[in-house]
Amino acid sequence: MGLSSFVFLSFLVITLFVTMRKSLSVVENTFVYLLVLIININATWIINEELKLVDVTEKTAPYVGFLLERSLIIPMFFVIVFNYFYRNITPRAIMLTGFIFLIFTLLLRKFSNMLNIYQYKQWNLFYEALYILGLLLITFILHKGFRNLIRKEKRELLR
C-alpha cells in the first residue's frame, strides 16, 4: 500500500510541476530542487540514523516509498511552492502558499506514519513542522542570494 501510494503521489507531483505555469527559470528550478534534495537527504540521515529519533522500516516496498518521499516528492513540492511564491509576491499569498505547503507536508508525514514507514521515537509532527519551516526559510534565503547572483552576472555580461 505504501509503495503504490507514493508512486501515485510522485506521479501527481511531477504532473503538477510539468503542467503548471512556471515563474522560475530552469536553472532556478534545478537549484531549488538540488538544494532541498541535498539538505533533506542529509537531515533525514542525521535524524534517522545518527540521532535515532525516527525508525524507518526495513521492508523493501515501504522503504522505496520512503525514498520516493524524501528524494522526489518533498523536493519537487518545494519547487512547485517556489514557483507559486514568485508568481504572487504579495505577503498574504506567500503566507497562504506556505501554510498550505506545511499542511500538505505534515499530512504526508502523518500518512507515512500510518503506513508504518516511519515510527516516531523522540520525534513528532511539531518537530517535523519546525524542520519543514526551517528548510523553507533556508531555501528561500539561499534562493534569493542565488537569484541576485544570477542578475548581477547578467548585468556584467551585458556591459
mmCIF file of C-alpha atoms in Angstrom:
data_model
loop_
_atom_site.group_PDB
_atom_site.id
_atom_site.type_symbol
_atom_site.label_atom_id
_atom_site.label_comp_id
_atom_site.label_asym_id
_atom_site.label_seq_id
_atom_site.Cartn_x
_atom_site.Cartn_y
_atom_site.Cartn_z
ATOM 1 C CA MET A 1 0.000 0.000 0.000
ATOM 2 C CA GLY A 2 2.782 2.438 0.897
ATOM 3 C CA LEU A 3 4.748 1.940 -2.300
ATOM 4 C CA SER A 4 1.751 2.297 -4.587
ATOM 5 C CA SER A 5 0.572 5.402 -2.721
ATOM 6 C CA PHE A 6 3.957 7.088 -3.004
ATOM 7 C CA VAL A 7 4.367 6.130 -6.663
ATOM 8 C CA PHE A 8 0.981 7.752 -7.302
ATOM 9 C CA LEU A 9 1.942 10.852 -5.300
ATOM 10 C CA SER A 10 5.235 11.065 -7.195
ATOM 11 C CA PHE A 11 3.377 10.893 -10.483
ATOM 12 C CA LEU A 12 0.914 13.512 -9.268
ATOM 13 C CA VAL A 13 3.621 15.955 -8.124
ATOM 14 C CA ILE A 14 5.629 15.566 -11.339
ATOM 15 C CA THR A 15 2.493 16.034 -13.451
ATOM 16 C CA LEU A 16 1.569 19.144 -11.477
ATOM 17 C CA PHE A 17 5.044 20.577 -11.998
ATOM 18 C CA VAL A 18 5.108 19.825 -15.738
ATOM 19 C CA THR A 19 1.677 21.320 -16.395
ATOM 20 C CA MET A 20 1.969 24.430 -14.223
ATOM 21 C CA ARG A 21 2.978 27.872 -15.444
ATOM 22 C CA LYS A 22 6.498 28.334 -14.151
ATOM 23 C CA SER A 23 7.719 31.674 -12.872
ATOM 24 C CA LEU A 24 11.292 30.471 -12.233
ATOM 25 C CA SER A 25 13.860 29.637 -14.887
ATOM 26 C CA VAL A 26 15.132 26.120 -15.482
ATOM 27 C CA VAL A 27 18.348 26.978 -13.637
ATOM 28 C CA GLU A 28 16.439 28.312 -10.617
ATOM 29 C CA ASN A 29 14.118 25.294 -10.546
ATOM 30 C CA THR A 30 17.141 22.999 -10.666
ATOM 31 C CA PHE A 31 18.878 24.991 -7.917
ATOM 32 C CA VAL A 32 15.863 24.760 -5.596
ATOM 33 C CA TYR A 33 15.390 21.042 -6.299
ATOM 34 C CA LEU A 34 19.032 20.146 -5.726
ATOM 35 C CA LEU A 35 19.350 22.361 -2.652
ATOM 36 C CA VAL A 36 16.299 20.820 -0.980
ATOM 37 C CA LEU A 37 17.400 17.343 -2.043
ATOM 38 C CA ILE A 38 20.856 17.727 -0.511
ATOM 39 C CA ILE A 39 19.594 19.255 2.734
ATOM 40 C CA ASN A 40 16.688 16.816 3.068
ATOM 41 C CA ILE A 41 18.789 13.698 2.478
ATOM 42 C CA ASN A 42 21.427 14.810 4.976
ATOM 43 C CA ALA A 43 18.887 15.940 7.579
ATOM 44 C CA THR A 44 16.900 12.705 7.383
ATOM 45 C CA TRP A 45 20.143 10.745 7.655
ATOM 46 C CA ILE A 46 21.113 12.650 10.797
ATOM 47 C CA ILE A 47 17.628 12.416 12.331
ATOM 48 C CA ASN A 48 17.029 8.760 11.447
ATOM 49 C CA GLU A 49 20.425 7.075 11.574
ATOM 50 C CA GLU A 50 22.661 9.172 13.795
ATOM 51 C CA LEU A 51 20.277 10.536 16.429
ATOM 52 C CA LYS A 52 17.837 7.610 16.132
ATOM 53 C CA LEU A 53 14.824 9.875 16.666
ATOM 54 C CA VAL A 54 12.824 8.145 13.931
ATOM 55 C CA ASP A 55 12.794 4.489 12.909
ATOM 56 C CA VAL A 56 12.356 3.823 9.204
ATOM 57 C CA THR A 57 11.034 0.454 8.104
ATOM 58 C CA GLU A 58 13.434 -2.077 6.674
ATOM 59 C CA LYS A 59 10.859 -3.775 4.452
ATOM 60 C CA THR A 60 11.671 -3.180 0.799
ATOM 61 C CA ALA A 61 8.408 -1.799 -0.603
ATOM 62 C CA PRO A 62 7.692 0.698 2.207
ATOM 63 C CA TYR A 63 11.351 1.760 2.201
ATOM 64 C CA VAL A 64 11.119 2.591 -1.515
ATOM 65 C CA GLY A 65 8.067 4.691 -0.600
ATOM 66 C CA PHE A 66 10.222 6.481 1.980
ATOM 67 C CA LEU A 67 12.913 7.100 -0.645
ATOM 68 C CA LEU A 68 10.340 8.476 -3.091
ATOM 69 C CA GLU A 69 9.002 10.827 -0.440
ATOM 70 C CA ARG A 70 12.424 12.003 0.693
ATOM 71 C CA SER A 71 14.111 12.294 -2.692
ATOM 72 C CA LEU A 72 11.328 13.177 -5.119
ATOM 73 C CA ILE A 73 8.030 14.281 -3.602
ATOM 74 C CA ILE A 74 9.308 16.762 -0.997
ATOM 75 C CA PRO A 75 11.928 18.463 -3.237
ATOM 76 C CA MET A 76 9.528 18.691 -6.195
ATOM 77 C CA PHE A 77 6.849 20.133 -3.948
ATOM 78 C CA PHE A 78 9.356 22.770 -2.806
ATOM 79 C CA VAL A 79 9.967 23.662 -6.467
ATOM 80 C CA ILE A 80 6.218 23.968 -7.067
ATOM 81 C CA VAL A 81 5.806 26.169 -3.999
ATOM 82 C CA PHE A 82 8.684 28.422 -5.035
ATOM 83 C CA ASN A 83 7.109 28.854 -8.462
ATOM 84 C CA TYR A 84 3.912 29.964 -6.729
ATOM 85 C CA PHE A 85 5.879 32.231 -4.357
ATOM 86 C CA TYR A 86 7.353 34.169 -7.229
ATOM 87 C CA ARG A 87 4.120 34.294 -9.190
ATOM 88 C CA ASN A 88 2.264 36.030 -6.349
ATOM 89 C CA ILE A 89 4.743 38.106 -4.402
ATOM 90 C CA THR A 90 2.214 39.652 -2.019
ATOM 91 C CA PRO A 91 2.919 38.726 1.609
ATOM 92 C CA ARG A 92 -0.576 37.328 2.053
ATOM 93 C CA ALA A 93 -0.207 34.990 -0.934
ATOM 94 C CA ILE A 94 3.212 33.841 0.260
ATOM 95 C CA MET A 95 1.869 33.115 3.754
ATOM 96 C CA LEU A 96 -1.137 31.223 2.366
ATOM 97 C CA THR A 97 1.022 29.178 -0.006
ATOM 98 C CA GLY A 98 3.491 28.421 2.788
ATOM 99 C CA PHE A 99 0.670 27.373 5.123
ATOM 100 C CA ILE A 100 -0.886 25.063 2.521
ATOM 101 C CA PHE A 101 2.562 23.618 1.818
ATOM 102 C CA LEU A 102 3.159 22.977 5.521
ATOM 103 C CA ILE A 103 -0.228 21.291 5.955
ATOM 104 C CA PHE A 104 0.345 19.088 2.889
ATOM 105 C CA THR A 105 3.807 18.073 4.092
ATOM 106 C CA LEU A 106 2.589 17.271 7.601
ATOM 107 C CA LEU A 107 -0.305 15.220 6.195
ATOM 108 C CA LEU A 108 2.182 13.362 4.003
ATOM 109 C CA ARG A 109 4.350 12.589 7.042
ATOM 110 C CA LYS A 110 1.287 11.527 9.063
ATOM 111 C CA PHE A 111 0.258 9.272 6.165
ATOM 112 C CA SER A 112 3.759 7.740 6.158
ATOM 113 C CA ASN A 113 3.474 7.179 9.884
ATOM 114 C CA MET A 114 0.089 5.492 9.475
ATOM 115 C CA LEU A 115 1.540 3.158 6.825
ATOM 116 C CA ASN A 116 4.341 2.215 9.265
ATOM 117 C CA ILE A 117 7.036 3.667 7.050
ATOM 118 C CA TYR A 118 8.113 5.888 9.936
ATOM 119 C CA GLN A 119 7.978 5.099 13.602
ATOM 120 C CA TYR A 120 8.494 8.220 15.703
ATOM 121 C CA LYS A 121 10.544 7.644 18.860
ATOM 122 C CA GLN A 122 11.542 11.066 20.178
ATOM 123 C CA TRP A 123 10.149 12.982 17.230
ATOM 124 C CA ASN A 124 6.664 14.262 16.437
ATOM 125 C CA LEU A 125 4.758 16.380 13.926
ATOM 126 C CA PHE A 126 5.631 19.605 15.769
ATOM 127 C CA TYR A 127 9.347 18.942 15.257
ATOM 128 C CA GLU A 128 8.554 17.997 11.686
ATOM 129 C CA ALA A 129 6.785 21.336 11.178
ATOM 130 C CA LEU A 130 9.793 23.183 12.609
ATOM 131 C CA TYR A 131 12.090 21.232 10.300
ATOM 132 C CA ILE A 132 9.965 21.981 7.218
ATOM 133 C CA LEU A 133 9.670 25.677 8.098
ATOM 134 C CA GLY A 134 13.412 25.874 8.712
ATOM 135 C CA LEU A 135 14.110 24.159 5.407
ATOM 136 C CA LEU A 136 11.713 26.529 3.666
ATOM 137 C CA LEU A 137 13.411 29.558 5.224
ATOM 138 C CA ILE A 138 16.930 28.328 4.393
ATOM 139 C CA THR A 139 15.926 27.520 0.832
ATOM 140 C CA PHE A 140 14.211 30.887 0.429
ATOM 141 C CA ILE A 141 17.270 32.815 1.675
ATOM 142 C CA LEU A 142 19.735 30.823 -0.434
ATOM 143 C CA HIS A 143 17.500 31.122 -3.490
ATOM 144 C CA LYS A 144 17.294 34.904 -3.040
ATOM 145 C CA GLY A 145 21.094 35.047 -2.925
ATOM 146 C CA PHE A 146 21.355 32.793 -5.976
ATOM 147 C CA ARG A 147 18.836 34.930 -7.854
ATOM 148 C CA ASN A 148 20.758 38.118 -7.016
ATOM 149 C CA LEU A 149 23.980 36.466 -8.166
ATOM 150 C CA ILE A 150 22.407 35.491 -11.487
ATOM 151 C CA ARG A 151 21.095 39.020 -12.039
ATOM 152 C CA LYS A 152 24.493 40.501 -11.188
ATOM 153 C CA GLU A 153 26.207 38.179 -13.677
ATOM 154 C CA LYS A 154 23.675 39.067 -16.390
ATOM 155 C CA ARG A 155 24.300 42.792 -15.854
ATOM 156 C CA GLU A 156 28.051 42.296 -16.084
ATOM 157 C CA LEU A 157 27.711 40.251 -19.278
ATOM 158 C CA LEU A 158 25.575 42.932 -20.911
ATOM 159 C CA ARG A 159 28.175 45.659 -20.323
#
